[in-house]
Amino acid sequence: MQTQAAAASFRLGVLGSGKGSNFAAIADACAAGRVPAQPVLVLSDVENAGILELARQRGIPAEYLPPGKFRTKLDEETEARYIARLQEARVDLVVLAGFMRILKGPFLKAFEGRVVNIHPSLLPAFPGLEAWKQALEYGVKVTGCTVHFVDQGVDTGPVIGQRVVPVLDEDTPASLHARIQVAERELYPACIAAIARGQLRREGRRVLGFPPAL
Ligand code: GRF
């Protein structure tokens, strides 16, 4: 069993491009002692992203790192800067919280098996952008959110945990997205806590040890 001091030394590096509600839920769960970890660095590719402001309000170092010349990924030099900053901060886990760029081989190699993401659907259904809108248009009756390890594909990595969210007749894309985000803010901290406690084990693609909540 880990001691409290050892547990709190599990260091999170968080990457985000947006408002940062998942980051805030994680940071607050860490501060409250519900997740035995601490966010030590927040990086964003968007200069005025809300996530940077939320980090600064909490006294967590937050930096804008210009993304370089591409729209959906980081160029080689920029990716190397992201890796360097996270390594300097000695992070144990890289947490993607609404980071809108695809991370390539060198990044995933530098943090092998230590990058996690949250996606607003029950993967493998509806990967990619605006997954709540895809779910609504398809007509499914339940959707949800998925926390997974990141691999070379888009939203294809091994699943750590999922939460189910109902789709209601009167839903709009916005109302469904809002309901999914409530579930995200519960699921993501719980998954990170399980990782920080060393609770999970891998059997091929299967990640075992995180309790389902149906
Ligand atoms: C979340 O809905 C998450 O599923 C997706 O990006 C969104 C980020 O929202 N990957 P926030 O910045 O955490 O509020």
XYZ file of N, CA, C and O and ligand atoms in Angstrom:
870
model
N 0.825 -1.212 0.000
C 0.000 0.000 0.000
C 0.857 1.259 0.000
O 1.868 1.307 0.680
N 0.428 2.247 -0.781
C 1.217 3.480 -0.844
C 0.924 4.355 0.380
O -0.200 4.395 0.864
N 1.944 5.060 0.834
C 1.696 6.014 1.904
C 1.057 7.250 1.293
O 1.094 7.436 0.087
N 0.472 8.098 2.109
C -0.155 9.329 1.605
C 0.858 10.181 0.845
O 0.580 10.655 -0.250
N 2.096 10.309 1.413
C 3.106 11.160 0.771
C 3.509 10.588 -0.579
O 3.600 11.309 -1.569
N 3.700 9.243 -0.640
C 4.087 8.633 -1.907
C 2.971 8.794 -2.922
O 3.205 9.105 -4.076
N 1.710 8.604 -2.467
C 0.585 8.693 -3.390
C 0.488 10.083 -3.988
O 0.330 10.242 -5.190
N 0.607 11.116 -3.171
C 0.441 12.481 -3.661
C 1.585 12.885 -4.577
O 1.511 13.911 -5.233
N 2.644 12.088 -4.612
C 3.763 12.455 -5.464
C 3.569 11.975 -6.903
O 4.428 12.166 -7.740
N 2.442 11.360 -7.198
C 2.148 10.948 -8.572
C 1.814 12.213 -9.373
O 0.833 12.902 -9.093
N 2.635 12.490 -10.386
C 2.599 13.812 -11.017
C 1.875 13.784 -12.371
O 2.198 12.969 -13.233
N 0.914 14.698 -12.512
C 0.117 14.764 -13.737
C 0.534 15.957 -14.591
O 0.663 17.079 -14.093
N 0.729 15.716 -15.885
C 0.880 16.798 -16.857
C -0.381 16.813 -17.698
O -0.796 15.778 -18.210
N -1.026 17.965 -17.804
C -2.332 18.035 -18.465
C -2.223 18.871 -19.742
O -1.641 19.965 -19.725
N -2.780 18.371 -20.838
C -2.801 19.088 -22.108
C -4.248 19.387 -22.479
O -5.085 18.469 -22.493
N -4.553 20.638 -22.791
C -5.921 20.977 -23.180
C -5.959 22.163 -24.115
O -5.037 22.997 -24.117
N -7.044 22.237 -24.897
C -7.203 23.348 -25.848
C -8.433 24.185 -25.538
O -8.657 25.208 -26.182
N -9.255 23.759 -24.570
C -10.569 24.390 -24.409
C -10.819 24.946 -23.035
O -9.911 25.447 -22.373
N -12.082 24.797 -22.602
C -12.457 25.502 -21.372
C -11.910 24.850 -20.111
O -11.773 25.521 -19.096
N -11.644 23.553 -20.135
C -10.920 22.961 -19.016
C -11.784 22.403 -17.900
O -11.306 22.246 -16.769
N -13.041 22.057 -18.199
C -13.888 21.560 -17.108
C -13.400 20.202 -16.586
O -13.488 19.929 -15.384
N -12.894 19.366 -17.471
C -12.343 18.084 -17.000
C -11.103 18.306 -16.145
O -10.945 17.685 -15.096
N -10.237 19.202 -16.618
C -9.040 19.514 -15.820
C -9.439 20.000 -14.427
O -8.870 19.568 -13.414
N -10.413 20.916 -14.360
C -10.812 21.476 -13.062
C -11.327 20.380 -12.139
O -10.997 20.353 -10.936
N -12.112 19.449 -12.706
C -12.637 18.341 -11.877
C -11.486 17.488 -11.347
O -11.501 17.064 -10.185
N -10.489 17.247 -12.193
C -9.342 16.428 -11.766
C -8.529 17.159 -10.700
O -8.180 16.598 -9.662
N -8.234 18.427 -10.967
C -7.416 19.207 -10.020
C -8.115 19.306 -8.668
O -7.481 19.164 -7.613
N -9.428 19.525 -8.694
C -10.163 19.681 -7.438
C -10.254 18.349 -6.685
O -10.191 18.319 -5.454
N -10.381 17.249 -7.432
C -10.403 15.928 -6.782
C -9.031 15.617 -6.162
O -8.951 15.003 -5.093
N -7.962 16.058 -6.807
C -6.613 15.873 -6.234
C -6.482 16.713 -4.956
O -6.023 16.211 -3.921
N -6.908 17.961 -5.037
C -6.780 18.864 -3.882
C -7.595 18.356 -2.699
O -7.198 18.512 -1.540
N -8.730 17.712 -2.989
C -9.595 17.205 -1.922
C -9.122 15.849 -1.390
O -9.727 15.295 -0.479
N -8.067 15.294 -2.012
C -7.538 14.005 -1.547
C -8.277 12.804 -2.112
O -8.026 11.670 -1.724
N -9.201 13.037 -3.068
C -9.946 11.914 -3.648
C -9.145 11.216 -4.746
O -9.399 10.067 -5.080
N -8.184 11.939 -5.320
C -7.267 11.354 -6.304
C -5.852 11.527 -5.760
O -5.430 12.663 -5.506
N -5.119 10.421 -5.542
C -3.787 10.538 -4.941
C -2.739 10.958 -5.970
O -1.847 10.198 -6.323
N -2.869 12.181 -6.452
C -1.975 12.692 -7.489
C -1.996 14.212 -7.413
O -2.829 14.784 -6.703
N -1.062 14.849 -8.136
C -1.118 16.313 -8.216
C -0.786 16.782 -9.625
O 0.184 16.334 -10.228
N -1.617 17.694 -10.174
C -1.289 18.280 -11.467
C -0.105 19.233 -11.280
O -0.157 20.122 -10.426
N 0.977 19.015 -12.037
C 2.172 19.856 -11.848
C 2.394 20.800 -13.023
O 3.179 21.736 -12.910
N 1.711 20.549 -14.138
C 1.909 21.411 -15.314
C 0.713 21.278 -16.243
O 0.234 20.174 -16.494
N 0.241 22.434 -16.750
C -0.807 22.439 -17.772
C -0.244 23.126 -19.017
O 0.323 24.215 -18.925
N -0.363 22.457 -20.157
C 0.102 23.033 -21.423
C -1.082 23.172 -22.367
O -1.941 22.293 -22.428
N -1.106 24.279 -23.112
C -2.170 24.464 -24.098
C -1.597 24.976 -25.411
O -0.625 25.736 -25.424
N -2.240 24.568 -26.502
C -1.890 25.061 -27.834
C -2.741 26.276 -28.207
O -2.637 26.779 -29.314
N -3.600 26.720 -27.291
C -4.484 27.866 -27.540
C -4.184 28.917 -26.465
O -4.322 28.653 -25.267
N -3.764 30.096 -26.947
C -3.234 31.095 -26.006
C -4.236 31.515 -24.935
O -3.874 31.682 -23.778
N -5.515 31.690 -25.344
C -6.500 32.182 -24.366
C -7.443 31.075 -23.879
O -8.571 31.344 -23.473
N -6.965 29.840 -23.902
C -7.812 28.721 -23.476
C -8.186 28.855 -22.000
O -7.342 29.189 -21.158
N -9.441 28.544 -21.707
C -9.923 28.601 -20.328
C -9.126 27.719 -19.392
O -8.941 28.036 -18.209
N -8.627 26.606 -19.901
C -7.886 25.658 -19.054
C -6.658 26.330 -18.418
O -6.309 26.034 -17.270
N -6.022 27.258 -19.145
C -4.832 27.942 -18.593
C -5.246 28.830 -17.416
O -4.574 28.863 -16.379
N -6.357 29.521 -17.586
C -6.852 30.401 -16.532
C -7.256 29.593 -15.288
O -6.909 29.952 -14.158
N -7.944 28.481 -15.517
C -8.374 27.637 -14.387
C -7.164 27.086 -13.631
O -7.190 26.953 -12.406
N -6.088 26.779 -14.368
C -4.874 26.280 -13.720
C -4.231 27.392 -12.886
O -3.871 27.173 -11.719
N -4.124 28.565 -13.490
C -3.480 29.684 -12.760
C -4.261 30.033 -11.501
O -3.661 30.293 -10.457
N -5.601 30.003 -11.593
C -6.425 30.281 -10.402
C -6.122 29.297 -9.274
O -6.293 29.604 -8.107
N -5.679 28.103 -9.653
C -5.389 27.060 -8.656
C -3.908 27.001 -8.305
O -3.468 26.078 -7.600
N -3.124 27.929 -8.835
C -1.694 27.982 -8.506
C -0.891 26.880 -9.189
O 0.189 26.512 -8.725
N -1.411 26.357 -10.298
C -0.709 25.300 -11.033
C -0.030 25.920 -12.252
O -0.671 26.672 -13.001
N 1.274 25.662 -12.466
C 1.975 26.247 -13.611
C 1.250 25.935 -14.918
O 0.883 24.777 -15.170
N 1.027 26.968 -15.728
C 0.253 26.816 -16.960
C 0.936 27.592 -18.071
O 1.260 28.763 -17.895
N 1.166 26.933 -19.193
C 1.916 27.571 -20.278
C 1.224 27.369 -21.616
O 0.721 26.287 -21.908
N 1.264 28.419 -22.408
C 0.842 28.316 -23.806
C 2.075 27.972 -24.619
O 3.081 28.679 -24.563
N 2.014 26.861 -25.359
C 3.114 26.515 -26.262
C 2.574 26.587 -27.685
O 1.734 25.755 -28.073
N 2.991 27.566 -28.477
C 2.459 27.735 -29.829
C 2.549 26.426 -30.618
O 3.574 25.744 -30.578
N 1.467 26.076 -31.328
C 1.373 24.740 -31.919
C 2.159 24.513 -33.199
O 2.249 23.368 -33.651
N 2.699 25.569 -33.805
C 3.428 25.336 -35.050
C 2.529 25.425 -36.266
O 1.403 25.900 -36.174
N 3.011 24.877 -37.375
C 2.382 25.219 -38.655
C 1.162 24.372 -39.044
O 0.450 24.709 -39.968
N 0.887 23.260 -38.348
C -0.241 22.410 -38.745
C -1.500 22.721 -37.933
O -1.425 23.338 -36.876
N -2.654 22.227 -38.449
C -3.917 22.523 -37.794
C -4.364 21.395 -36.849
O -4.961 21.648 -35.815
N -4.040 20.139 -37.217
C -4.579 19.021 -36.430
C -3.509 18.235 -35.672
O -3.814 17.257 -34.996
N -2.260 18.625 -35.849
C -1.180 17.942 -35.109
C -0.110 18.975 -34.748
O -0.220 20.147 -35.123
N 0.906 18.530 -34.026
C 2.034 19.417 -33.711
C 3.145 19.085 -34.699
O 3.342 17.917 -35.041
N 3.878 20.107 -35.169
C 5.012 19.757 -36.029
C 6.123 19.161 -35.151
O 6.054 19.198 -33.920
N 7.130 18.576 -35.814
C 8.147 17.801 -35.097
C 8.825 18.589 -33.971
O 8.961 18.129 -32.841
N 9.197 19.811 -34.337
C 9.915 20.670 -33.380
C 9.019 21.026 -32.182
O 9.452 20.993 -31.029
N 7.761 21.327 -32.486
C 6.828 21.702 -31.419
C 6.547 20.512 -30.511
O 6.507 20.650 -29.280
N 6.369 19.339 -31.133
C 6.106 18.150 -30.320
C 7.282 17.893 -29.365
O 7.095 17.546 -28.203
N 8.493 18.118 -29.868
C 9.688 17.940 -29.021
C 9.664 18.908 -27.837
O 10.082 18.557 -26.725
N 9.145 20.113 -28.057
C 9.062 21.089 -26.949
C 8.040 20.635 -25.901
O 8.247 20.786 -24.699
N 6.928 20.104 -26.362
C 5.923 19.580 -25.430
C 6.527 18.443 -24.601
O 6.374 18.395 -23.375
N 7.238 17.537 -25.292
C 7.854 16.407 -24.583
C 8.840 16.925 -23.539
O 8.834 16.494 -22.376
N 9.675 17.875 -23.960
C 10.711 18.396 -23.054
C 10.091 19.034 -21.808
O 10.545 18.782 -20.688
N 9.051 19.838 -21.999
C 8.431 20.503 -20.840
C 7.838 19.473 -19.864
O 7.946 19.610 -18.650
N 7.210 18.447 -20.419
C 6.592 17.427 -19.556
C 7.667 16.602 -18.848
O 7.506 16.229 -17.680
N 8.767 16.345 -19.550
C 9.858 15.590 -18.905
C 10.536 16.427 -17.819
O 10.844 15.925 -16.741
N 10.737 17.721 -18.110
C 11.333 18.601 -17.087
C 10.451 18.628 -15.830
O 10.948 18.743 -14.719
N 9.141 18.555 -16.045
C 8.207 18.590 -14.902
C 8.079 17.213 -14.243
O 7.322 17.044 -13.288
N 8.786 16.223 -14.778
C 8.825 14.849 -14.236
C 7.411 14.284 -14.046
O 7.061 13.810 -12.972
N 6.625 14.337 -15.116
C 5.255 13.838 -14.976
C 5.231 12.309 -15.069
O 5.997 11.702 -15.809
N 4.350 11.722 -14.288
C 4.156 10.269 -14.318
C 3.078 9.880 -15.321
O 3.080 8.763 -15.830
N 2.140 10.803 -15.556
C 1.018 10.507 -16.447
C 0.679 11.777 -17.222
O 0.624 12.871 -16.646
N 0.465 11.613 -18.536
C 0.010 12.743 -19.359
C -1.502 12.597 -19.546
O -1.979 11.566 -20.029
N -2.227 13.636 -19.137
C -3.687 13.611 -19.166
C -4.165 14.548 -20.274
O -3.947 15.762 -20.195
N -4.789 13.984 -21.309
C -5.354 14.825 -22.363
C -6.765 15.210 -21.942
O -7.608 14.345 -21.699
N -7.001 16.516 -21.840
C -8.298 16.995 -21.373
C -8.803 18.015 -22.384
O -8.621 19.220 -22.215
N -9.364 17.493 -23.471
C -9.835 18.382 -24.532
C -8.691 18.938 -25.355
O -8.760 20.081 -25.820
N -7.638 18.155 -25.561
C -6.513 18.598 -26.403
C -6.855 18.223 -27.841
O -7.087 17.047 -28.144
N -6.936 19.226 -28.713
C -7.529 19.016 -30.031
C -6.506 18.667 -31.125
O -6.786 18.845 -32.305
N -5.347 18.170 -30.737
C -4.358 17.775 -31.750
C -3.935 16.327 -31.544
O -3.856 15.865 -30.405
N -3.639 15.685 -32.658
C -3.224 14.280 -32.605
C -1.753 14.223 -32.214
O -0.925 14.972 -32.750
N -1.429 13.338 -31.267
C -0.038 13.177 -30.841
C 0.585 12.010 -31.595
O -0.049 10.974 -31.781
N 1.827 12.201 -32.032
C 2.440 11.219 -32.931
C 3.403 10.299 -32.175
O 3.594 10.412 -30.978
N 4.040 9.436 -32.958
C 4.947 8.424 -32.431
C 5.934 8.891 -31.380
O 5.999 8.297 -30.297
N 6.730 9.940 -31.650
C 7.752 10.337 -30.673
C 7.171 10.690 -29.299
O 7.720 10.328 -28.258
N 6.008 11.357 -29.301
C 5.376 11.714 -28.027
C 4.934 10.447 -27.293
O 5.211 10.272 -26.100
N 4.286 9.554 -28.020
C 3.763 8.337 -27.383
C 4.899 7.431 -26.921
O 4.778 6.717 -25.933
N 6.034 7.484 -27.631
C 7.197 6.697 -27.231
C 7.820 7.275 -25.947
O 8.211 6.542 -25.047
N 7.861 8.597 -25.885
C 8.442 9.251 -24.701
C 7.633 8.950 -23.435
O 8.185 8.926 -22.333
N 6.320 8.755 -23.606
C 5.456 8.493 -22.437
C 4.675 7.203 -22.665
O 3.447 7.164 -22.535
N 5.398 6.159 -23.011
C 4.739 4.912 -23.419
C 3.811 4.349 -22.337
O 4.212 4.178 -21.183
N 2.562 4.123 -22.720
C 1.575 3.581 -21.777
C 1.202 4.558 -20.675
O 0.578 4.182 -19.681
N 1.568 5.829 -20.856
C 1.336 6.812 -19.788
C 0.594 8.044 -20.302
O 0.741 9.142 -19.752
N -0.176 7.867 -21.377
C -0.988 8.971 -21.901
C -2.443 8.514 -21.905
O -2.764 7.454 -22.450
N -3.323 9.310 -21.286
C -4.743 8.962 -21.250
C -5.570 10.096 -21.846
O -5.152 11.254 -21.875
N -6.769 9.716 -22.314
C -7.660 10.687 -22.951
C -9.088 10.389 -22.528
O -9.414 9.266 -22.138
N -9.942 11.421 -22.627
C -11.380 11.182 -22.440
C -12.095 11.537 -23.728
O -11.775 12.537 -24.373
N -13.058 10.686 -24.091
C -13.799 10.893 -25.331
C -15.299 10.860 -25.029
O -15.761 9.982 -24.283
N -16.069 11.784 -25.620
C -17.490 11.886 -25.255
C -18.411 10.922 -25.995
O -19.429 11.332 -26.565
N -18.075 9.634 -26.008
C -18.995 8.595 -26.498
C -18.550 7.273 -25.884
O -17.487 7.188 -25.266
N -19.355 6.237 -26.107
C -18.974 4.887 -25.681
C -18.169 4.269 -26.826
O -18.737 3.661 -27.742
N -16.856 4.434 -26.778
C -16.009 3.881 -27.841
C -16.151 2.360 -27.865
O -16.341 1.758 -26.817
N -16.091 1.695 -29.039
C -15.624 2.258 -30.299
C -16.699 2.975 -31.126
O -16.452 3.289 -32.288
N -17.891 3.222 -30.558
C -18.880 3.988 -31.318
C -18.482 5.462 -31.355
O -18.016 6.003 -30.344
N -18.672 6.086 -32.461
C -18.547 7.526 -32.641
C -17.192 8.118 -32.247
O -17.110 9.013 -31.398
N -16.103 7.622 -32.826
C -14.812 8.282 -32.628
C -14.801 9.619 -33.375
O -15.705 9.885 -34.176
N -13.795 10.425 -33.103
C -13.637 11.674 -33.867
C -14.396 12.832 -33.256
O -14.790 12.796 -32.091
N -14.648 13.837 -34.084
C -15.190 15.111 -33.587
C -16.694 15.042 -33.287
O -17.416 14.275 -33.908
N -17.130 15.885 -32.354
C -18.549 16.068 -32.010
C -19.285 14.723 -31.881
O -20.325 14.492 -32.506
N -18.745 13.868 -31.025
C -19.277 12.513 -30.884
C -20.721 12.522 -30.363
O -21.506 11.633 -30.693
N -21.091 13.516 -29.561
C -22.459 13.602 -29.041
C -23.436 13.876 -30.179
O -24.538 13.350 -30.197
N -22.996 14.667 -31.159
C -23.828 14.985 -32.319
C -23.978 13.747 -33.213
O -25.063 13.442 -33.700
N -22.877 13.026 -33.356
C -22.935 11.777 -34.127
C -23.930 10.809 -33.497
O -24.715 10.165 -34.186
N -23.900 10.713 -32.157
C -24.781 9.782 -31.443
C -26.245 10.183 -31.627
O -27.113 9.344 -31.881
N -26.509 11.476 -31.506
C -27.878 11.983 -31.649
C -28.390 11.726 -33.064
O -29.502 11.224 -33.262
N -27.570 12.020 -34.053
C -27.989 11.839 -35.450
C -28.180 10.363 -35.791
O -29.070 10.004 -36.556
N -27.378 9.504 -35.178
C -27.504 8.063 -35.452
C -28.787 7.502 -34.857
O -29.385 6.568 -35.367
N -29.193 8.098 -33.717
C -30.431 7.646 -33.085
C -30.256 6.641 -31.967
O -31.217 5.976 -31.569
N -29.041 6.523 -31.412
C -28.858 5.587 -30.289
C -29.624 6.087 -29.061
O -29.906 7.279 -28.940
N -29.965 5.165 -28.179
C -30.734 5.508 -26.977
C -29.838 5.731 -25.756
O -30.268 6.282 -24.750
N -28.627 5.200 -25.821
C -27.639 5.517 -24.782
C -26.319 5.864 -25.458
O -25.978 5.329 -26.500
N -25.616 6.782 -24.830
C -24.241 7.059 -25.231
C -23.468 7.244 -23.928
O -23.829 6.648 -22.931
N -22.409 8.029 -23.919
C -21.671 8.174 -22.669
C -20.297 8.731 -22.894
O -20.081 9.547 -23.791
N -19.351 8.282 -22.084
C -17.976 8.754 -22.227
C -17.018 7.612 -21.906
O -17.380 6.654 -21.213
N -15.814 7.756 -22.435
C -14.802 6.699 -22.328
C -13.463 7.324 -21.961
O -13.040 8.298 -22.594
N -12.800 6.758 -20.967
C -11.399 7.113 -20.699
C -10.549 5.961 -21.220
O -10.844 4.789 -20.951
N -9.524 6.309 -22.002
C -8.708 5.248 -22.612
C -7.238 5.658 -22.668
O -6.911 6.853 -22.635
N -6.380 4.645 -22.740
C -4.980 4.924 -23.020
C -4.873 5.362 -24.481
O -5.669 4.911 -25.322
N -3.922 6.223 -24.768
C -3.775 6.749 -26.126
C -2.764 5.900 -26.885
O -1.671 5.628 -26.378
N -3.188 5.466 -28.089
C -2.247 4.787 -28.983
C -2.137 5.594 -30.276
O -2.623 6.726 -30.340
N -1.555 4.994 -31.303
C -1.285 5.743 -32.546
C -2.552 6.137 -33.311
O -2.517 7.028 -34.141
N -3.659 5.466 -33.045
C -4.889 5.770 -33.777
C -5.659 6.922 -33.145
O -5.236 7.498 -32.141
N -6.804 7.247 -33.752
C -7.657 8.300 -33.188
C -8.773 7.618 -32.386
O -9.622 6.921 -32.957
N -8.721 7.790 -31.070
C -9.743 7.231 -30.159
C -9.822 5.701 -30.231
O -10.903 5.122 -30.125
N -8.664 5.057 -30.405
C -8.639 3.593 -30.563
C -7.930 2.859 -29.420
O -7.885 1.632 -29.431
N -7.374 3.559 -28.454
C -6.543 2.909 -27.431
C -7.353 2.083 -26.438
O -8.585 2.200 -26.361
N -6.676 1.232 -25.656
C -7.351 0.372 -24.677
C -8.231 1.159 -23.691
O -7.797 2.161 -23.119
N -9.440 0.659 -23.501
C -10.438 1.345 -22.666
C -10.156 1.098 -21.185
O -9.982 -0.043 -20.753
N -10.142 2.174 -20.416
C -9.944 2.075 -18.958
C -11.301 2.049 -18.254
O -11.561 1.198 -17.412
N -12.163 3.010 -18.575
C -13.466 3.089 -17.917
C -14.485 3.775 -18.803
O -14.119 4.567 -19.683
N -15.761 3.470 -18.581
C -16.834 4.095 -19.354
C -18.016 4.415 -18.448
O -18.219 3.734 -17.437
N -18.779 5.431 -18.805
C -20.035 5.744 -18.123
C -21.130 5.896 -19.163
O -20.899 6.497 -20.212
N -22.289 5.370 -18.849
C -23.420 5.403 -19.779
C -24.298 6.620 -19.474
O -24.534 6.943 -18.315
N -24.756 7.284 -20.537
C -25.632 8.450 -20.412
C -26.838 8.229 -21.337
O -26.646 7.858 -22.495
N -28.070 8.438 -20.858
C -29.232 8.240 -21.730
C -29.368 9.365 -22.761
O -28.975 10.508 -22.497
N -29.932 9.015 -23.913
C -30.292 10.034 -24.905
C -31.809 10.223 -24.802
O -32.566 9.258 -24.945
N -32.252 11.431 -24.523
C -33.678 11.693 -24.319
C -34.322 12.200 -25.609
O -33.646 12.808 -26.455
N -35.634 11.963 -25.740
C -36.337 12.390 -26.963
C -36.150 13.880 -27.237
O -36.041 14.296 -28.377
N -36.133 14.671 -26.174
C -36.091 16.123 -26.365
C -34.666 16.670 -26.465
O -34.469 17.889 -26.519
N -33.671 15.787 -26.494
C -32.279 16.268 -26.508
C -31.929 17.075 -27.756
O -32.382 16.784 -28.861
N -31.096 18.083 -27.536
C -30.417 18.802 -28.614
C -28.949 18.411 -28.483
O -28.544 17.857 -27.443
N -28.122 18.701 -29.493
C -26.697 18.417 -29.320
C -26.145 19.036 -28.027
O -25.398 18.384 -27.287
N -26.571 20.257 -27.730
C -26.033 20.942 -26.546
C -26.469 20.259 -25.247
O -25.660 20.089 -24.319
N -27.742 19.858 -25.160
C -28.212 19.253 -23.899
C -27.572 17.881 -23.697
O -27.213 17.515 -22.581
N -27.396 17.128 -24.788
C -26.761 15.816 -24.659
C -25.293 15.966 -24.279
O -24.786 15.265 -23.393
N -24.625 16.916 -24.912
C -23.206 17.144 -24.590
C -23.046 17.522 -23.115
O -22.151 17.024 -22.421
N -23.955 18.389 -22.628
C -23.871 18.822 -21.224
C -24.035 17.625 -20.279
O -23.321 17.509 -19.276
N -24.975 16.695 -20.611
C -25.182 15.525 -19.747
C -23.955 14.610 -19.780
O -23.553 14.047 -18.761
N -23.348 14.476 -20.952
C -22.135 13.648 -21.056
C -21.009 14.275 -20.232
O -20.255 13.577 -19.547
N -20.921 15.591 -20.268
C -19.824 16.244 -19.537
C -19.951 16.077 -18.025
O -18.941 16.009 -17.328
N -21.174 15.989 -17.527
C -21.354 15.709 -16.088
C -20.739 14.341 -15.765
O -20.013 14.176 -14.778
N -21.015 13.359 -16.646
C -20.456 12.013 -16.436
C -18.931 12.031 -16.573
O -18.224 11.352 -15.816
N -18.421 12.815 -17.504
C -16.965 12.909 -17.695
C -16.262 13.390 -16.434
O -15.211 12.873 -16.058
N -16.870 14.372 -15.794
C -16.214 14.983 -14.629
C -16.182 14.036 -13.438
O -15.438 14.256 -12.490
N -16.996 12.979 -13.482
C -16.931 11.948 -12.450
C -15.960 10.837 -12.867
O -15.150 10.347 -12.084
N -16.059 10.447 -14.143
C -15.288 9.291 -14.622
C -13.786 9.561 -14.674
O -12.984 8.704 -14.266
N -13.406 10.737 -15.180
C -11.968 10.965 -15.421
C -11.165 10.949 -14.115
O -10.167 10.219 -14.007
N -11.597 11.687 -13.085
C -10.845 11.613 -11.816
C -10.789 10.180 -11.261
O -9.750 9.756 -10.743
N -11.896 9.430 -11.383
C -11.916 8.063 -10.844
C -10.894 7.184 -11.570
O -10.202 6.371 -10.940
N -10.787 7.337 -12.880
C -9.818 6.536 -13.646
C -8.383 6.926 -13.286
O -7.510 6.057 -13.157
N -8.150 8.214 -13.127
C -6.796 8.663 -12.782
C -6.422 8.169 -11.381
O -5.283 7.758 -11.130
N -7.385 8.177 -10.479
C -7.121 7.654 -9.127
C -6.716 6.184 -9.207
O -5.774 5.745 -8.534
N -7.406 5.413 -10.046
C -7.096 3.979 -10.177
C -5.679 3.788 -10.727
O -4.943 2.904 -10.277
N -5.287 4.630 -11.672
C -3.928 4.539 -12.232
C -2.905 4.926 -11.166
O -1.908 4.228 -10.957
N -3.156 6.027 -10.481
C -2.200 6.518 -9.470
C -2.023 5.497 -8.342
O -0.940 5.384 -7.763
N -3.077 4.771 -8.038
C -2.998 3.751 -6.969
C -2.390 2.446 -7.464
O -2.273 1.491 -6.703
N -2.077 2.372 -8.743
C -1.500 1.153 -9.301
C -2.489 0.009 -9.324
O -2.130 -1.170 -9.259
N -3.780 0.354 -9.475
C -4.875 -0.607 -9.359
C -5.142 -1.390 -10.657
O -5.819 -2.395 -10.631
N -4.646 -0.856 -11.778
C -5.017 -1.436 -13.077
C -3.962 -2.422 -13.558
O -2.785 -2.281 -13.267
N -4.413 -3.423 -14.328
C -3.465 -4.295 -15.000
C -3.931 -4.535 -16.427
O -5.123 -4.404 -16.732
N -2.985 -4.866 -17.292
C -3.295 -5.042 -18.705
C -3.241 -6.510 -19.089
O -2.352 -7.242 -18.671
N -4.192 -6.938 -19.895
C -4.162 -8.259 -20.538
C -4.446 -8.015 -21.998
O -5.604 -7.908 -22.400
N -3.400 -7.834 -22.798
C -3.588 -7.456 -24.199
C -4.269 -6.102 -24.258
O -3.848 -5.151 -23.606
N -5.381 -6.037 -24.999
C -6.115 -4.769 -25.095
C -6.955 -4.484 -23.860
O -7.419 -3.366 -23.653
N -7.178 -5.511 -23.051
C -8.085 -5.321 -21.912
C -7.367 -4.650 -20.741
O -6.255 -5.035 -20.382
N -8.019 -3.656 -20.164
C -7.505 -3.008 -18.956
C -8.417 -3.453 -17.817
O -9.616 -3.166 -17.834
N -7.844 -4.152 -16.862
C -8.666 -4.721 -15.786
C -8.432 -3.954 -14.491
O -7.366 -3.409 -14.262
N -9.475 -3.918 -13.664
C -9.300 -3.340 -12.339
C -10.084 -2.068 -12.096
O -10.116 -1.563 -10.982
N -10.767 -1.539 -13.145
C -11.599 -0.357 -12.921
C -13.058 -0.799 -12.901
O -13.557 -1.379 -13.855
N -13.767 -0.553 -11.809
C -15.123 -1.072 -11.671
C -16.112 -0.417 -12.634
O -16.130 0.806 -12.732
N -16.938 -1.222 -13.303
C -17.990 -0.628 -14.145
C -19.097 -0.045 -13.268
O -19.322 -0.538 -12.175
N -19.751 1.013 -13.730
C -20.926 1.542 -13.009
C -22.053 1.592 -14.019
O -22.023 2.407 -14.929
N -23.013 0.693 -13.892
C -24.058 0.620 -14.915
C -25.359 1.207 -14.389
O -25.551 1.340 -13.213
C -14.686 17.013 -23.403
O -16.036 16.926 -23.729
C -13.941 15.760 -23.793
O -14.756 14.652 -23.946
C -13.320 16.090 -25.124
O -13.086 17.463 -25.075
C -13.971 18.103 -24.162
C -13.141 18.979 -23.274
O -13.910 19.804 -22.457
N -12.148 15.281 -25.344
P -13.204 20.605 -21.263
O -12.157 21.511 -21.898
O -12.600 19.606 -20.331
O -14.303 21.386 -20.628
